[in-house]
Short mmCIF file of C-alpha atoms in Angstrom, two decimals:
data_model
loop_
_atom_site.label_atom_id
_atom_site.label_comp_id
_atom_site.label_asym_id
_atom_site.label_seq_id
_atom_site.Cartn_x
_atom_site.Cartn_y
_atom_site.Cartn_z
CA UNK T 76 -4.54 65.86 10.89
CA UNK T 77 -6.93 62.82 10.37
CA UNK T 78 -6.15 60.51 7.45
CA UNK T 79 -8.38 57.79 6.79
CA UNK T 80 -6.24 54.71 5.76
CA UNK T 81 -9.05 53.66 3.28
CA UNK T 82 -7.58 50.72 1.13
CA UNK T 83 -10.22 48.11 1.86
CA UNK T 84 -13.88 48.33 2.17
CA UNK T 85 -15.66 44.93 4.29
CA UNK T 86 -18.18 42.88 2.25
CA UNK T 87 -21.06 41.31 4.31
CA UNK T 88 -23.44 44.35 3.89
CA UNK T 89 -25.70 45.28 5.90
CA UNK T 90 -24.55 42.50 8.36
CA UNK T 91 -27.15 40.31 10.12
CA UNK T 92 -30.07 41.98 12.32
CA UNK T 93 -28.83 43.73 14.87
CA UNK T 94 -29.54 42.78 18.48
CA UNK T 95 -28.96 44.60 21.70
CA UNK T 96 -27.44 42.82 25.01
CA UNK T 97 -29.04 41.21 28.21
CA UNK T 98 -31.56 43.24 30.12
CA UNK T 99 -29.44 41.47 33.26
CA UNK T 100 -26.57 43.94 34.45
CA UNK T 101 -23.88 43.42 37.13
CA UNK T 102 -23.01 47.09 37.51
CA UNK T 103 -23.61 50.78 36.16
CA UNK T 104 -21.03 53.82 36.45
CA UNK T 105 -20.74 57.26 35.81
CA UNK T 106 -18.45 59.99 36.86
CA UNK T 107 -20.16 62.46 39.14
CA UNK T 108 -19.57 65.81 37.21
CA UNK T 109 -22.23 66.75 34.80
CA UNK T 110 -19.81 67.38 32.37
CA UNK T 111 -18.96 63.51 31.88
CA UNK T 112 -22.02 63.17 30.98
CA UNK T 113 -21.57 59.36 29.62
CA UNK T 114 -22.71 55.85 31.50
CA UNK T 115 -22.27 52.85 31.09
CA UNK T 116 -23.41 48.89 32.49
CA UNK T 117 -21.70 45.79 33.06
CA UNK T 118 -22.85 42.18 32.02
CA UNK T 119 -21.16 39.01 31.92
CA UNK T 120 -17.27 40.61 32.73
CA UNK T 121 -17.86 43.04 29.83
CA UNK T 122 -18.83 46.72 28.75
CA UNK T 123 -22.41 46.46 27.31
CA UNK T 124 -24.30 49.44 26.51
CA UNK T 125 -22.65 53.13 27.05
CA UNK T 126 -24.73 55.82 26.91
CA UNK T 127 -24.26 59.25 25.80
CA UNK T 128 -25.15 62.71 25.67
CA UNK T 129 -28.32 61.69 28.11
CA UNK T 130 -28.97 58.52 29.98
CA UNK T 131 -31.61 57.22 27.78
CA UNK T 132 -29.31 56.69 24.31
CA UNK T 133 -27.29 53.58 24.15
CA UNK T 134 -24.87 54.28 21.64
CA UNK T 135 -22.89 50.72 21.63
CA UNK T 136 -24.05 47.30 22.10
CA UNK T 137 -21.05 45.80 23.82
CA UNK T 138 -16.67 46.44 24.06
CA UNK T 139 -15.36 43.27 24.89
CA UNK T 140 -12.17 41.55 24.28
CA UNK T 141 -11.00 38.20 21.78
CA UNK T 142 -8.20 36.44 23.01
CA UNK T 143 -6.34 33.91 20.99
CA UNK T 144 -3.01 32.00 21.06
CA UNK T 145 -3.43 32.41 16.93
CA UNK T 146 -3.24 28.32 16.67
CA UNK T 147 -5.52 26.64 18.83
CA UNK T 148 -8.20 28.09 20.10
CA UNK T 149 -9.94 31.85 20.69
CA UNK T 150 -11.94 32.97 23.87
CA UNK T 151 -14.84 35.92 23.68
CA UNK T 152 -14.90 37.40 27.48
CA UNK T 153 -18.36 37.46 27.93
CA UNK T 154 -19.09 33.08 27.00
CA UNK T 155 -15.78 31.66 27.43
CA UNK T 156 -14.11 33.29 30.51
CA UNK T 157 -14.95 33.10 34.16
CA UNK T 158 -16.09 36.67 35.61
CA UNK T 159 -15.87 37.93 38.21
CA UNK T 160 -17.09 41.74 38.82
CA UNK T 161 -15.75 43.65 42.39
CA UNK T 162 -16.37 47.45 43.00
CA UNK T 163 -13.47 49.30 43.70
CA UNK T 164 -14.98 51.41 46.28
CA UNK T 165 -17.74 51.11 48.90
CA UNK T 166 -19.77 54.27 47.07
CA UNK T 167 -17.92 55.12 43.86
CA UNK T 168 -18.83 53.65 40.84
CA UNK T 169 -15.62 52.32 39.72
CA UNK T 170 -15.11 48.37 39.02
CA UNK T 171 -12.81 45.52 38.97
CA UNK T 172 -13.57 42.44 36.76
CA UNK T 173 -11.66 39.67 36.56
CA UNK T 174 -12.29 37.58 33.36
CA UNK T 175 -10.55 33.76 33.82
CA UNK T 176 -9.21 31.18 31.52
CA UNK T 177 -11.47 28.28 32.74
CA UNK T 178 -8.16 25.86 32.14
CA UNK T 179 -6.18 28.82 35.02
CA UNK T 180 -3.71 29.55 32.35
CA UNK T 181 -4.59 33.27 32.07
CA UNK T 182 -6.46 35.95 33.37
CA UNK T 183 -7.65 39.84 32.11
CA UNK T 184 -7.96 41.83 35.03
CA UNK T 185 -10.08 44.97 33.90
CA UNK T 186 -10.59 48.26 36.24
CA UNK T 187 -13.22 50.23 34.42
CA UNK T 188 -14.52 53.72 35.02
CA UNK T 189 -15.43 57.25 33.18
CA UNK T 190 -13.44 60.07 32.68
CA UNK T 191 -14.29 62.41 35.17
CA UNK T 192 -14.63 65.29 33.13
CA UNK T 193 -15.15 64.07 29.12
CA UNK T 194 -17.29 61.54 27.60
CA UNK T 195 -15.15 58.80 27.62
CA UNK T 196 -15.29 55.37 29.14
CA UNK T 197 -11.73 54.31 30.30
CA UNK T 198 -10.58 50.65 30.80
CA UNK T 199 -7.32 49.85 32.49
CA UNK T 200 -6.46 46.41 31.41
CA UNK T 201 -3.93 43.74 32.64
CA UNK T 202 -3.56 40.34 31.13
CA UNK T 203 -1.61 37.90 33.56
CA UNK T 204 -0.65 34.36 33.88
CA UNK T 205 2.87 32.33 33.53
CA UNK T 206 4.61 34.42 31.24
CA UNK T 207 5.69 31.74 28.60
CA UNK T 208 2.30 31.32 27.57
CA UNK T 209 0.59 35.12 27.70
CA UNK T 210 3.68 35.60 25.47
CA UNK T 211 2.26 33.37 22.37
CA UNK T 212 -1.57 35.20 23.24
CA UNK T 213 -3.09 38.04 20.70
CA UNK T 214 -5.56 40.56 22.25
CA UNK T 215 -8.32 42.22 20.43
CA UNK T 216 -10.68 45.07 21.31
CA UNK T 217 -14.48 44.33 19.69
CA UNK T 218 -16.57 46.89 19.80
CA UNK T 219 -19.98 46.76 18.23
CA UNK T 220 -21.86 50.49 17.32
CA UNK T 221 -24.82 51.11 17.64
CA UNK T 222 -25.01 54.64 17.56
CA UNK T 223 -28.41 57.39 17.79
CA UNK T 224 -29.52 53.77 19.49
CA UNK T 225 -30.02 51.65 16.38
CA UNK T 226 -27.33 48.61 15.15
CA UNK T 227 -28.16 49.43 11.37
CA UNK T 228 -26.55 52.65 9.44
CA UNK T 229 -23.86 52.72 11.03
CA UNK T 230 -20.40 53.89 9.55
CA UNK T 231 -17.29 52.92 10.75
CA UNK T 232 -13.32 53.53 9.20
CA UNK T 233 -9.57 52.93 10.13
CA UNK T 234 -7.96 56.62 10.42
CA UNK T 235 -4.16 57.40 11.27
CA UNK T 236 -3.75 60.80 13.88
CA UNK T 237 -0.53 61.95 14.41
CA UNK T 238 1.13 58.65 14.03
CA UNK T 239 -1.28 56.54 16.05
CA UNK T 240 -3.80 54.29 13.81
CA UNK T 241 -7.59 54.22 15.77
CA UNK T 242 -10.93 53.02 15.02
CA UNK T 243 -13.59 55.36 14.58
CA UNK T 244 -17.79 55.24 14.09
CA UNK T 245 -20.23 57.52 13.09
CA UNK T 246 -24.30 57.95 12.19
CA UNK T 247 -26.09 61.20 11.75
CA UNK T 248 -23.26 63.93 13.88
CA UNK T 249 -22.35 60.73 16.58
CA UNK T 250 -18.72 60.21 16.89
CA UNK T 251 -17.20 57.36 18.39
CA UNK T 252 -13.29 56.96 18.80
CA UNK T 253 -12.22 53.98 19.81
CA UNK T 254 -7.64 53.77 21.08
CA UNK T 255 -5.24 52.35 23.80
CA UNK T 256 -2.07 53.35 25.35
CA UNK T 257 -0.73 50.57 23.45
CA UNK T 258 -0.64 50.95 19.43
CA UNK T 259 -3.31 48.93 17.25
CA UNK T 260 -1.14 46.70 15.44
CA UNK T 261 -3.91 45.59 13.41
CA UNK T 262 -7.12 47.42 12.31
CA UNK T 263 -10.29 46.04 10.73
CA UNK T 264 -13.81 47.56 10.65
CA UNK T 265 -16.65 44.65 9.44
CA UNK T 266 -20.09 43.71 8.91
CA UNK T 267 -21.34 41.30 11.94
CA UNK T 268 -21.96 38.43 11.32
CA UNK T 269 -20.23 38.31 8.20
CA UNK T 270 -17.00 40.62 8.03
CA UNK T 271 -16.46 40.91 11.31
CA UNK T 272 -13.48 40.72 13.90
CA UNK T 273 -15.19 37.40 15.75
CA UNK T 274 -15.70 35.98 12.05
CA UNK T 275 -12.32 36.19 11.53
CA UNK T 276 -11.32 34.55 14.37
CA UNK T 277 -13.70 31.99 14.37
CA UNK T 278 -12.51 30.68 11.45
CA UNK T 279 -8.32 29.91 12.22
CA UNK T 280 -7.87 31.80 15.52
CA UNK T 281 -5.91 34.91 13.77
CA UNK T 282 -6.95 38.27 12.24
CA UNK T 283 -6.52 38.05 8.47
CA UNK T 284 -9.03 40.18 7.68
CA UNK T 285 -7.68 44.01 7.60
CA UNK T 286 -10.66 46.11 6.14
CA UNK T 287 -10.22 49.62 7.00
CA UNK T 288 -14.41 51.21 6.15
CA UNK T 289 -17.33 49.39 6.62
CA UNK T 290 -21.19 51.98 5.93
CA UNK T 291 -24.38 51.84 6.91
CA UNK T 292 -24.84 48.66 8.31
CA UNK T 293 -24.51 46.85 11.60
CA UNK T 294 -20.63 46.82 12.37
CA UNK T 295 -18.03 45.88 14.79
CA UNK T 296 -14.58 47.39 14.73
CA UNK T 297 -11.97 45.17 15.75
CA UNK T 298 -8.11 46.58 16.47
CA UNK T 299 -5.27 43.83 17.80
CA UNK T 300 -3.38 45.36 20.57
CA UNK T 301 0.20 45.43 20.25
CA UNK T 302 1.16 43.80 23.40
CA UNK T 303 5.26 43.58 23.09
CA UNK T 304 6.19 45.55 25.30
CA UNK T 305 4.16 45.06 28.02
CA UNK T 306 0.76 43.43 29.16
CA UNK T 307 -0.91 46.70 31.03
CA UNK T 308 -2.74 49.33 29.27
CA UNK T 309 -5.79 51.58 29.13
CA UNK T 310 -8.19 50.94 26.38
CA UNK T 311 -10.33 54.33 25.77
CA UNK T 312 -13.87 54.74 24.23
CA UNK T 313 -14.64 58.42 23.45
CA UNK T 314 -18.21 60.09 21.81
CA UNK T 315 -18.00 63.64 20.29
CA UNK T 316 -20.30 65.61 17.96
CA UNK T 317 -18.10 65.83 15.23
CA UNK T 318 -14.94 63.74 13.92
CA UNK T 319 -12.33 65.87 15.56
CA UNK T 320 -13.97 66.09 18.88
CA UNK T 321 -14.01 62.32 19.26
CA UNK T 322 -10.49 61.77 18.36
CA UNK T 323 -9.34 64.91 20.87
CA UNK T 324 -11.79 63.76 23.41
CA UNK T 325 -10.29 60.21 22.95
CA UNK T 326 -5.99 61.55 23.27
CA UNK T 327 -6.90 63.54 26.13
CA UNK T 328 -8.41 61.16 28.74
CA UNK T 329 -5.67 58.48 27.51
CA UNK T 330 -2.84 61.06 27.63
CA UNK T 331 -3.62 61.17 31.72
CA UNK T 332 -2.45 58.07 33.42
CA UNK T 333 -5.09 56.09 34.83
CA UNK T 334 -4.18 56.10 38.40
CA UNK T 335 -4.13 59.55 38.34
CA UNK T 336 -7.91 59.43 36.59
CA UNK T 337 -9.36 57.10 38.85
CA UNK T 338 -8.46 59.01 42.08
CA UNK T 339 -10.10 61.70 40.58
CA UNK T 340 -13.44 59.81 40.12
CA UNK T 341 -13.60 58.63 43.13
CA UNK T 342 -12.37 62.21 44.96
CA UNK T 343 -15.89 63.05 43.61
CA UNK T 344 -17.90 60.34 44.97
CA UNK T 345 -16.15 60.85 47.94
CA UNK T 346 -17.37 64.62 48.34
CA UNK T 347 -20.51 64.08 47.14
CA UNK T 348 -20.80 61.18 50.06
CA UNK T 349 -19.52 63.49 52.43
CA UNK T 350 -22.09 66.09 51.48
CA UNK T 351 -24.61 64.25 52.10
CA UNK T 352 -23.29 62.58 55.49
CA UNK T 353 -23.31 66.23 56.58
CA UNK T 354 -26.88 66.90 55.90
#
């Protein structure tokens, strides 16, 4: 059962004026089956637009993550961290980016694929450096909708599913389900520009903001990963055609580890290589 938390709507509305990201990209991927059916680019060590049910809708501007030590200062991956991108294969479409603390005190170390069967973009995430100091660090996922390819009218809320508190978008029968293997230990859905995650963080380097809807406007959703127990996890981004496909969509492709994912997508690049070769 879905409950949306719904305590706190954002103010800011309607945001500023939505923009969409660089034309410049530094990789694309898909998974090979047709019933994936969801691709997505690279730019500056980040996600930038996904796309999905066809090739030619965008339905998010960028998923990046905020780093901050909550005191002194907070990094965005794609202008404060050095990046560098690596495909994981010679043919598949599978990458590794490593994202660097210009100072060398830290590093995110992304691998970044699809699902090879569902419409959802998986990121396996590692954050390394001497442990004293990754210990004081926050992580937060950004995402920014921009769903049926437009940054305004979008909706966007703070649900609880069996336990396990995600972010969630939507605009005219476009889900979007944003979770990790690790639990959101803070949720906030805001205007851009005004409301906003990166607001927030701009200001004094922690979340304080904890709004759980944000409608029709141009949003970002913003969740703090709960990092504890340990600094590896997969961050999923899912797209259904209603509320409950999303979320399902979403639980699945996280509930199978990633190793176990990725070999898949690239056992299908593979044979699609080898067909080919044979020709």
């Amino acid at each position: 059962m879905v409950k949306f938390i719904d305590r706190a709507k954002a103010f800011g509305s309607p945001g500023i004026e939505p923009r969409w990201t660089h034309a410049n990209k530094d990789g694309v991927g898909t998974a090979y089956s047709t019933s994936s059916n969801i691709w997505f680019t690279l730019w500056s060590g980040i996600v930038t637009e996904i796309y999905h049910p066809t090739v030619d809708k965008p339905q998010i501007r960028d998923l990046q993550y905020l780093i901050s030590d909550g005191k002194s200062f907070f990094h965005e991956e794609k202008r404060h961290l050095e990046s560098k991108v690596e495909p994981m294969w010679t043919h598949g479409l599978g990458y590794r980016i490593t994202n660097s603390d210009p100072q060398g005190r830290y590093a995110v170390i992304k691998e970044v694929i699809a699902d090879p069967h569902f419409p959802c973009i998986l990121q396996h995430t590692t954050l390394t450096g001497e442990s004293d100091f990754i210990s004081q660090l926050h992580l937060y996922a950004l995402c920014a909708p921009h769903l049926d390819v437009e940054g305004m009218g979008n909706n966007g809320y703070a649900v609880e599913v069996a336990g396990h508190r995600i972010l969630i978008a939507e605009k005219q029968g476009t889900w979007l389900a944003l979770g990790a293997t690790v639990p959101f230990s803070r949720l906030s859905c805001g205007y851009v520009g005004e409301s906003d995650g990166w607001t927030d963080l701009a200001d004094n380097f922690q979340m304080d903001w904890e709004f759980d809807r944000a409608v029709d406007g141009n949003l970002a959703l913003t969740g703090k990963l709960d990092l504890d127990s340990t600094k590896e996890f997969t961050l999923g981004l899912a797209f259904g055609t209603n509320l409950h496909n999303a979320i399902s969509t979403l639980f699945q492709s996280l509930n199978i580890p990633f190793e176990q994912q990725k070999q898949q997508y690239n056992e299908q690049w593979k044979r699609y290589r080898a067909a080919i070769s044979d020709r």
